[in-house]
Amino acid sequence: MSTLPFPLAQDPDEFSLERGRKLFAGPSEFVKGVVAMSGLPDPDRLEVCFAGRSNVGKSSLINALTGTKGLARASNTPGRTQEINFFTQGPELYLVDLPGYGYANAPVKVVEKWQRLLKQYLSGRQTLRRAFVLVDARHGVKPVDAEIMKLLDTSAVTFQCVLTKADKVKANEREKVLNQVRSALSKHPAAFPEIVLTSSEKGDGIPTLRSIITHLE
Ligand SMILES: Nc1nc2c(ncn2[C@@H]2O[C@H](COP(=O)(O)OP(=O)(O)OP(=O)(O)O)[C@@H](O)[C@H]2O)c(=O)[nH]1
Ligand SMILES: [Mg+2]
């Protein structure tokens, strides 16, 4: 029997759990919103970023990880986060909230501008240790997600798929989506071989994601 590729991340052991808890127990602060490479803060600490379609739950996930409601704006208006937003988590980590892609009503010029910026950021940020690509647990990987994954394949940044809104999907449906996601990920050499299932609403997977981040050096 062949083992399924891209298993769900295991629950962290006590040690990792505690490390993750400690890292995220420190203060989180909004640093700045960036619209050009020249505006990036100094690359003086470890960095992870969160990418995904508009409305997938990037800002909510950052709020859940940091335990700070309203830190990253979460809204019902898709496409609201237009800048690359930098947050500190303690003195050693940047959390980066990327603008959502795939928002149908965004003007072409705006989309092109930010795609250029995203490309530059993903390929040119030395301290970026991992890109988390968020995918709605109800919808699976869409063509726009696959495009971002392709971009990540060429940018030498490992990406890890995080399924969001797990609370909104039933178990049998979840398995179907998981298999679709696995098959999509298997086409991308930059994909980290593990998926994290999360709910920012209920807290599922948040301690796991925290400890994954603490293990990035
Ligand atoms: N039920 C449920 N709703 C969620 C979850 N995460 C986010 N949402 C909701 O989904 C909507 C979009 O969430 P955001 O965090 O703003 O999404 P985003 O990816 O930052 O969106 P953009 O900034 O527009 O790209 C909000 O109404 C959230 O409350 C979750 O885990 N469960
Ligand atoms: Mg957002």
PDB file of C-alpha atoms and ligand atoms in Angstrom:
ATOM      1  CA  MET A   1       0.000   0.000   0.000  1.00  0.00           C
ATOM      2  CA  SER A   2       1.363   3.372  -0.900  1.00  0.00           C
ATOM      3  CA  THR A   3       1.256   6.079   1.741  1.00  0.00           C
ATOM      4  CA  LEU A   4      -0.775   9.138   0.893  1.00  0.00           C
ATOM      5  CA  PRO A   5       1.392  12.103   0.060  1.00  0.00           C
ATOM      6  CA  PHE A   6       0.754  15.354   1.899  1.00  0.00           C
ATOM      7  CA  PRO A   7      -0.601  14.054   5.215  1.00  0.00           C
ATOM      8  CA  LEU A   8      -2.192  16.437   7.671  1.00  0.00           C
ATOM      9  CA  ALA A   9       0.331  17.879  10.115  1.00  0.00           C
ATOM     10  CA  GLN A  10       0.517  15.862  13.322  1.00  0.00           C
ATOM     11  CA  ASP A  11      -0.388  17.512  16.584  1.00  0.00           C
ATOM     12  CA  PRO A  12       2.824  18.895  18.062  1.00  0.00           C
ATOM     13  CA  ASP A  13       4.435  17.195  21.043  1.00  0.00           C
ATOM     14  CA  GLU A  14       4.415  19.008  24.372  1.00  0.00           C
ATOM     15  CA  PHE A  15       7.811  20.586  23.851  1.00  0.00           C
ATOM     16  CA  SER A  16       6.898  22.054  20.443  1.00  0.00           C
ATOM     17  CA  LEU A  17       3.526  23.131  21.716  1.00  0.00           C
ATOM     18  CA  GLU A  18       5.158  25.054  24.513  1.00  0.00           C
ATOM     19  CA  ARG A  19       7.723  26.632  22.196  1.00  0.00           C
ATOM     20  CA  GLY A  20       4.928  27.782  19.915  1.00  0.00           C
ATOM     21  CA  ARG A  21       2.896  29.089  22.791  1.00  0.00           C
ATOM     22  CA  LYS A  22       5.852  31.061  24.120  1.00  0.00           C
ATOM     23  CA  LEU A  23       6.767  32.591  20.776  1.00  0.00           C
ATOM     24  CA  PHE A  24       3.231  33.804  20.251  1.00  0.00           C
ATOM     25  CA  ALA A  25       2.671  34.876  23.833  1.00  0.00           C
ATOM     26  CA  GLY A  26       4.826  37.957  23.191  1.00  0.00           C
ATOM     27  CA  PRO A  27       3.366  41.186  21.857  1.00  0.00           C
ATOM     28  CA  SER A  28       2.341  41.534  18.200  1.00  0.00           C
ATOM     29  CA  GLU A  29       2.311  44.851  16.466  1.00  0.00           C
ATOM     30  CA  PHE A  30       1.450  46.235  13.092  1.00  0.00           C
ATOM     31  CA  VAL A  31       4.630  47.649  11.550  1.00  0.00           C
ATOM     32  CA  LYS A  32       3.624  48.970   8.150  1.00  0.00           C
ATOM     33  CA  GLY A  33       1.797  48.386   4.906  1.00  0.00           C
ATOM     34  CA  VAL A  34       4.123  48.178   1.941  1.00  0.00           C
ATOM     35  CA  VAL A  35       3.305  48.958  -1.705  1.00  0.00           C
ATOM     36  CA  ALA A  36       6.809  48.804  -3.176  1.00  0.00           C
ATOM     37  CA  MET A  37       9.980  46.818  -2.544  1.00  0.00           C
ATOM     38  CA  SER A  38      11.697  49.986  -1.362  1.00  0.00           C
ATOM     39  CA  GLY A  39       9.295  50.104   1.568  1.00  0.00           C
ATOM     40  CA  LEU A  40      10.143  46.687   3.006  1.00  0.00           C
ATOM     41  CA  PRO A  41      11.379  46.741   6.601  1.00  0.00           C
ATOM     42  CA  ASP A  42      14.991  45.661   7.196  1.00  0.00           C
ATOM     43  CA  PRO A  43      15.389  41.891   6.788  1.00  0.00           C
ATOM     44  CA  ASP A  44      16.630  41.537  10.346  1.00  0.00           C
ATOM     45  CA  ARG A  45      14.548  38.610  11.539  1.00  0.00           C
ATOM     46  CA  LEU A  46      12.843  35.446  10.450  1.00  0.00           C
ATOM     47  CA  GLU A  47       9.795  35.992   8.263  1.00  0.00           C
ATOM     48  CA  VAL A  48       6.785  33.973   7.150  1.00  0.00           C
ATOM     49  CA  CYS A  49       4.048  35.157   4.834  1.00  0.00           C
ATOM     50  CA  PHE A  50       0.421  34.261   4.262  1.00  0.00           C
ATOM     51  CA  ALA A  51      -0.899  34.133   0.714  1.00  0.00           C
ATOM     52  CA  GLY A  52      -4.272  33.132  -0.604  1.00  0.00           C
ATOM     53  CA  ARG A  53      -7.360  34.149  -2.447  1.00  0.00           C
ATOM     54  CA  SER A  54      -9.365  37.100  -1.303  1.00  0.00           C
ATOM     55  CA  ASN A  55     -11.541  36.221   1.645  1.00  0.00           C
ATOM     56  CA  VAL A  56      -9.805  32.881   2.328  1.00  0.00           C
ATOM     57  CA  GLY A  57      -8.992  33.997   5.868  1.00  0.00           C
ATOM     58  CA  LYS A  58      -5.396  35.311   5.857  1.00  0.00           C
ATOM     59  CA  SER A  59      -5.982  38.219   8.210  1.00  0.00           C
ATOM     60  CA  SER A  60      -8.179  36.094  10.482  1.00  0.00           C
ATOM     61  CA  LEU A  61      -5.434  33.475  10.690  1.00  0.00           C
ATOM     62  CA  ILE A  62      -2.868  36.100  11.711  1.00  0.00           C
ATOM     63  CA  ASN A  63      -5.280  37.348  14.344  1.00  0.00           C
ATOM     64  CA  ALA A  64      -5.779  33.803  15.620  1.00  0.00           C
ATOM     65  CA  LEU A  65      -2.047  33.005  15.681  1.00  0.00           C
ATOM     66  CA  THR A  66      -1.184  36.166  17.567  1.00  0.00           C
ATOM     67  CA  GLY A  67      -4.282  36.002  19.713  1.00  0.00           C
ATOM     68  CA  THR A  68      -4.902  39.640  18.845  1.00  0.00           C
ATOM     69  CA  LYS A  69      -8.345  40.387  17.515  1.00  0.00           C
ATOM     70  CA  GLY A  70      -8.315  43.165  14.967  1.00  0.00           C
ATOM     71  CA  LEU A  71      -4.516  43.178  14.542  1.00  0.00           C
ATOM     72  CA  ALA A  72      -4.740  42.274  10.866  1.00  0.00           C
ATOM     73  CA  ARG A  73      -7.976  43.650   9.559  1.00  0.00           C
ATOM     74  CA  ALA A  74     -10.461  40.902   8.804  1.00  0.00           C
ATOM     75  CA  SER A  75     -13.487  41.925   6.884  1.00  0.00           C
ATOM     76  CA  ASN A  76     -16.394  40.737   4.819  1.00  0.00           C
ATOM     77  CA  THR A  77     -15.290  42.931   1.940  1.00  0.00           C
ATOM     78  CA  PRO A  78     -13.069  40.837  -0.323  1.00  0.00           C
ATOM     79  CA  GLY A  79      -9.912  42.534  -1.532  1.00  0.00           C
ATOM     80  CA  ARG A  80      -9.644  44.837   1.408  1.00  0.00           C
ATOM     81  CA  THR A  81      -6.030  44.075   2.248  1.00  0.00           C
ATOM     82  CA  GLN A  82      -4.249  45.770  -0.659  1.00  0.00           C
ATOM     83  CA  GLU A  83      -0.794  46.204   0.774  1.00  0.00           C
ATOM     84  CA  ILE A  84       1.831  43.801   2.033  1.00  0.00           C
ATOM     85  CA  ASN A  85       1.252  44.194   5.742  1.00  0.00           C
ATOM     86  CA  PHE A  86       4.056  43.516   8.194  1.00  0.00           C
ATOM     87  CA  PHE A  87       3.447  42.499  11.792  1.00  0.00           C
ATOM     88  CA  THR A  88       6.008  41.732  14.441  1.00  0.00           C
ATOM     89  CA  GLN A  89       5.570  38.769  16.709  1.00  0.00           C
ATOM     90  CA  GLY A  90       7.990  39.396  19.553  1.00  0.00           C
ATOM     91  CA  PRO A  91      11.499  40.545  18.581  1.00  0.00           C
ATOM     92  CA  GLU A  92      12.369  37.670  16.266  1.00  0.00           C
ATOM     93  CA  LEU A  93       9.591  37.194  13.769  1.00  0.00           C
ATOM     94  CA  TYR A  94       7.703  39.007  11.042  1.00  0.00           C
ATOM     95  CA  LEU A  95       4.264  37.798  10.013  1.00  0.00           C
ATOM     96  CA  VAL A  96       3.381  39.079   6.575  1.00  0.00           C
ATOM     97  CA  ASP A  97      -0.178  39.424   5.346  1.00  0.00           C
ATOM     98  CA  LEU A  98      -0.212  39.441   1.547  1.00  0.00           C
ATOM     99  CA  PRO A  99      -2.975  41.009  -0.507  1.00  0.00           C
ATOM    100  CA  GLY A 100      -5.595  38.498  -1.579  1.00  0.00           C
ATOM    101  CA  TYR A 101      -5.597  37.410  -5.191  1.00  0.00           C
ATOM    102  CA  GLY A 102      -8.350  36.287  -7.504  1.00  0.00           C
ATOM    103  CA  TYR A 103     -10.749  39.062  -6.612  1.00  0.00           C
ATOM    104  CA  ALA A 104     -12.875  39.254  -9.754  1.00  0.00           C
ATOM    105  CA  ASN A 105     -13.737  42.929  -9.458  1.00  0.00           C
ATOM    106  CA  ALA A 106     -10.189  44.224  -9.069  1.00  0.00           C
ATOM    107  CA  PRO A 107      -9.078  46.430 -11.965  1.00  0.00           C
ATOM    108  CA  VAL A 108      -6.524  44.772 -14.270  1.00  0.00           C
ATOM    109  CA  LYS A 109      -3.938  47.513 -13.614  1.00  0.00           C
ATOM    110  CA  VAL A 110      -4.155  46.940  -9.873  1.00  0.00           C
ATOM    111  CA  VAL A 111      -3.830  43.188 -10.284  1.00  0.00           C
ATOM    112  CA  GLU A 112      -0.782  43.546 -12.530  1.00  0.00           C
ATOM    113  CA  LYS A 113       0.892  45.977 -10.174  1.00  0.00           C
ATOM    114  CA  TRP A 114       0.548  43.780  -7.166  1.00  0.00           C
ATOM    115  CA  GLN A 115       1.500  40.615  -9.029  1.00  0.00           C
ATOM    116  CA  ARG A 116       4.770  42.322  -9.920  1.00  0.00           C
ATOM    117  CA  LEU A 117       5.321  43.322  -6.309  1.00  0.00           C
ATOM    118  CA  LEU A 118       4.439  39.842  -5.075  1.00  0.00           C
ATOM    119  CA  LYS A 119       6.895  38.239  -7.489  1.00  0.00           C
ATOM    120  CA  GLN A 120       9.644  40.599  -6.380  1.00  0.00           C
ATOM    121  CA  TYR A 121       8.858  39.998  -2.745  1.00  0.00           C
ATOM    122  CA  LEU A 122       8.712  36.208  -2.989  1.00  0.00           C
ATOM    123  CA  SER A 123      11.908  35.896  -4.966  1.00  0.00           C
ATOM    124  CA  GLY A 124      13.900  38.646  -3.312  1.00  0.00           C
ATOM    125  CA  ARG A 125      13.294  38.387   0.408  1.00  0.00           C
ATOM    126  CA  GLN A 126      16.222  36.562   1.982  1.00  0.00           C
ATOM    127  CA  THR A 127      14.713  36.194   5.413  1.00  0.00           C
ATOM    128  CA  LEU A 128      11.457  34.697   4.133  1.00  0.00           C
ATOM    129  CA  ARG A 129      11.497  31.152   5.480  1.00  0.00           C
ATOM    130  CA  ARG A 130       8.119  29.883   4.406  1.00  0.00           C
ATOM    131  CA  ALA A 131       5.066  30.990   2.517  1.00  0.00           C
ATOM    132  CA  PHE A 132       1.819  29.627   3.823  1.00  0.00           C
ATOM    133  CA  VAL A 133      -0.660  29.299   0.993  1.00  0.00           C
ATOM    134  CA  LEU A 134      -4.170  29.365   2.383  1.00  0.00           C
ATOM    135  CA  VAL A 135      -6.883  27.368   0.688  1.00  0.00           C
ATOM    136  CA  ASP A 136     -10.531  27.294   1.709  1.00  0.00           C
ATOM    137  CA  ALA A 137     -11.324  23.823   3.092  1.00  0.00           C
ATOM    138  CA  ARG A 138     -14.666  23.934   1.275  1.00  0.00           C
ATOM    139  CA  HIS A 139     -13.299  24.824  -2.143  1.00  0.00           C
ATOM    140  CA  GLY A 140      -9.847  23.279  -2.549  1.00  0.00           C
ATOM    141  CA  VAL A 141      -7.115  24.525  -4.882  1.00  0.00           C
ATOM    142  CA  LYS A 142      -8.408  26.825  -7.623  1.00  0.00           C
ATOM    143  CA  PRO A 143      -6.518  27.809 -10.788  1.00  0.00           C
ATOM    144  CA  VAL A 144      -5.383  31.123  -9.219  1.00  0.00           C
ATOM    145  CA  ASP A 145      -3.914  29.201  -6.271  1.00  0.00           C
ATOM    146  CA  ALA A 146      -2.056  26.928  -8.666  1.00  0.00           C
ATOM    147  CA  GLU A 147      -0.595  30.018 -10.328  1.00  0.00           C
ATOM    148  CA  ILE A 148       0.778  31.316  -7.051  1.00  0.00           C
ATOM    149  CA  MET A 149       2.187  27.859  -6.318  1.00  0.00           C
ATOM    150  CA  LYS A 150       3.901  27.900  -9.709  1.00  0.00           C
ATOM    151  CA  LEU A 151       5.387  31.261  -8.869  1.00  0.00           C
ATOM    152  CA  LEU A 152       6.630  29.852  -5.564  1.00  0.00           C
ATOM    153  CA  ASP A 153       8.173  26.873  -7.378  1.00  0.00           C
ATOM    154  CA  THR A 154      10.400  29.301  -9.236  1.00  0.00           C
ATOM    155  CA  SER A 155      11.177  31.537  -6.271  1.00  0.00           C
ATOM    156  CA  ALA A 156      13.049  29.075  -4.059  1.00  0.00           C
ATOM    157  CA  VAL A 157      10.671  29.589  -1.144  1.00  0.00           C
ATOM    158  CA  THR A 158       9.083  26.492   0.335  1.00  0.00           C
ATOM    159  CA  PHE A 159       5.355  26.863   0.670  1.00  0.00           C
ATOM    160  CA  GLN A 160       2.987  25.013   2.938  1.00  0.00           C
ATOM    161  CA  CYS A 161      -0.696  24.633   2.288  1.00  0.00           C
ATOM    162  CA  VAL A 162      -3.011  25.697   5.106  1.00  0.00           C
ATOM    163  CA  LEU A 163      -6.677  24.807   4.789  1.00  0.00           C
ATOM    164  CA  THR A 164      -8.904  27.452   6.336  1.00  0.00           C
ATOM    165  CA  LYS A 165     -12.461  27.550   7.679  1.00  0.00           C
ATOM    166  CA  ALA A 166     -12.375  23.886   8.704  1.00  0.00           C
ATOM    167  CA  ASP A 167     -15.419  24.608  10.874  1.00  0.00           C
ATOM    168  CA  LYS A 168     -17.468  25.158   7.733  1.00  0.00           C
ATOM    169  CA  VAL A 169     -16.911  21.756   6.156  1.00  0.00           C
ATOM    170  CA  LYS A 170     -18.339  18.320   6.973  1.00  0.00           C
ATOM    171  CA  ALA A 171     -16.001  15.378   7.429  1.00  0.00           C
ATOM    172  CA  ASN A 172     -16.859  13.534   4.206  1.00  0.00           C
ATOM    173  CA  GLU A 173     -16.648  16.676   2.136  1.00  0.00           C
ATOM    174  CA  ARG A 174     -13.349  17.490   3.798  1.00  0.00           C
ATOM    175  CA  GLU A 175     -11.809  14.228   2.617  1.00  0.00           C
ATOM    176  CA  LYS A 176     -12.816  14.971  -0.953  1.00  0.00           C
ATOM    177  CA  VAL A 177     -11.282  18.423  -0.824  1.00  0.00           C
ATOM    178  CA  LEU A 178      -8.153  17.073   0.880  1.00  0.00           C
ATOM    179  CA  ASN A 179      -7.595  14.645  -1.955  1.00  0.00           C
ATOM    180  CA  GLN A 180      -8.075  17.368  -4.541  1.00  0.00           C
ATOM    181  CA  VAL A 181      -5.549  19.515  -2.650  1.00  0.00           C
ATOM    182  CA  ARG A 182      -3.075  16.620  -2.421  1.00  0.00           C
ATOM    183  CA  SER A 183      -3.243  15.997  -6.095  1.00  0.00           C
ATOM    184  CA  ALA A 184      -2.761  19.716  -6.837  1.00  0.00           C
ATOM    185  CA  LEU A 185       0.200  20.001  -4.425  1.00  0.00           C
ATOM    186  CA  SER A 186       1.928  16.982  -5.916  1.00  0.00           C
ATOM    187  CA  LYS A 187       2.531  19.047  -9.055  1.00  0.00           C
ATOM    188  CA  HIS A 188       4.613  21.603  -7.156  1.00  0.00           C
ATOM    189  CA  PRO A 189       8.199  20.884  -6.189  1.00  0.00           C
ATOM    190  CA  ALA A 190       8.212  23.776  -3.683  1.00  0.00           C
ATOM    191  CA  ALA A 191       5.303  22.336  -1.698  1.00  0.00           C
ATOM    192  CA  PHE A 192       6.155  21.266   1.852  1.00  0.00           C
ATOM    193  CA  PRO A 193       4.848  17.698   2.226  1.00  0.00           C
ATOM    194  CA  GLU A 194       2.312  18.395   4.945  1.00  0.00           C
ATOM    195  CA  ILE A 195      -1.031  20.189   5.105  1.00  0.00           C
ATOM    196  CA  VAL A 196      -2.361  22.115   8.098  1.00  0.00           C
ATOM    197  CA  LEU A 197      -6.102  22.135   8.722  1.00  0.00           C
ATOM    198  CA  THR A 198      -7.228  25.248  10.573  1.00  0.00           C
ATOM    199  CA  SER A 199     -10.181  27.173  11.832  1.00  0.00           C
ATOM    200  CA  SER A 200      -9.458  30.691  12.991  1.00  0.00           C
ATOM    201  CA  GLU A 201     -12.995  30.782  14.308  1.00  0.00           C
ATOM    202  CA  LYS A 202     -12.686  27.690  16.523  1.00  0.00           C
ATOM    203  CA  GLY A 203      -8.918  27.620  17.025  1.00  0.00           C
ATOM    204  CA  ASP A 204      -8.324  24.271  15.316  1.00  0.00           C
ATOM    205  CA  GLY A 205      -4.780  23.843  14.045  1.00  0.00           C
ATOM    206  CA  ILE A 206      -3.584  27.149  15.484  1.00  0.00           C
ATOM    207  CA  PRO A 207      -1.198  25.631  18.084  1.00  0.00           C
ATOM    208  CA  THR A 208       0.085  23.293  15.364  1.00  0.00           C
ATOM    209  CA  LEU A 209       0.812  26.177  13.017  1.00  0.00           C
ATOM    210  CA  ARG A 210       2.502  28.098  15.811  1.00  0.00           C
ATOM    211  CA  SER A 211       4.862  25.238  16.510  1.00  0.00           C
ATOM    212  CA  ILE A 212       5.573  24.746  12.803  1.00  0.00           C
ATOM    213  CA  ILE A 213       6.668  28.380  12.691  1.00  0.00           C
ATOM    214  CA  THR A 214       8.911  28.028  15.753  1.00  0.00           C
ATOM    215  CA  HIS A 215      10.775  25.214  14.018  1.00  0.00           C
ATOM    216  CA  LEU A 216      11.785  27.381  11.071  1.00  0.00           C
ATOM    217  CA  GLU A 217      15.297  28.653  11.528  1.00  0.00           C
TER     218      GLU A 217
HETATM  219  N1  LIG B   1     -16.350  30.272   9.816  1.00  0.00           N
HETATM  220  C1  LIG B   1     -15.140  30.802   9.639  1.00  0.00           C
HETATM  221  N2  LIG B   1     -15.028  32.008   9.044  1.00  0.00           N
HETATM  222  C2  LIG B   1     -13.784  32.508   8.856  1.00  0.00           C
HETATM  223  C3  LIG B   1     -12.626  31.816   9.256  1.00  0.00           C
HETATM  224  N3  LIG B   1     -11.551  32.553   8.916  1.00  0.00           N
HETATM  225  C4  LIG B   1     -12.034  33.665   8.333  1.00  0.00           C
HETATM  226  N4  LIG B   1     -13.371  33.654   8.289  1.00  0.00           N
HETATM  227  C5  LIG B   1     -14.249  34.714   7.741  1.00  0.00           C
HETATM  228  O1  LIG B   1     -13.965  34.889   6.356  1.00  0.00           O
HETATM  229  C6  LIG B   1     -14.037  36.270   6.000  1.00  0.00           C
HETATM  230  C7  LIG B   1     -12.731  36.712   5.358  1.00  0.00           C
HETATM  231  O2  LIG B   1     -11.694  36.630   6.299  1.00  0.00           O
HETATM  232  P1  LIG B   1     -10.370  37.526   6.180  1.00  0.00           P
HETATM  233  O3  LIG B   1      -9.462  37.074   7.255  1.00  0.00           O
HETATM  234  O4  LIG B   1     -10.705  38.958   6.100  1.00  0.00           O
HETATM  235  O5  LIG B   1      -9.833  37.043   4.744  1.00  0.00           O
HETATM  236  P2  LIG B   1      -8.559  37.572   3.956  1.00  0.00           P
HETATM  237  O6  LIG B   1      -7.962  36.384   3.307  1.00  0.00           O
HETATM  238  O7  LIG B   1      -7.663  38.350   4.865  1.00  0.00           O
HETATM  239  O8  LIG B   1      -9.212  38.519   2.852  1.00  0.00           O
HETATM  240  P3  LIG B   1      -8.515  39.692   1.999  1.00  0.00           P
HETATM  241  O9  LIG B   1      -7.731  40.543   2.945  1.00  0.00           O
HETATM  242  O10 LIG B   1      -9.637  40.380   1.357  1.00  0.00           O
HETATM  243  O11 LIG B   1      -7.643  39.018   0.985  1.00  0.00           O
HETATM  244  C8  LIG B   1     -14.374  37.021   7.283  1.00  0.00           C
HETATM  245  O12 LIG B   1     -15.753  37.235   7.315  1.00  0.00           O
HETATM  246  C9  LIG B   1     -13.954  36.061   8.386  1.00  0.00           C
HETATM  247  O13 LIG B   1     -14.686  36.225   9.563  1.00  0.00           O
HETATM  248  C10 LIG B   1     -12.783  30.520   9.906  1.00  0.00           C
HETATM  249  O14 LIG B   1     -11.854  29.833  10.295  1.00  0.00           O
HETATM  250  N5  LIG B   1     -14.067  30.087  10.055  1.00  0.00           N
HETATM  251 MG    MG B   2      -6.988  40.305   4.754  1.00  0.00          MG
END
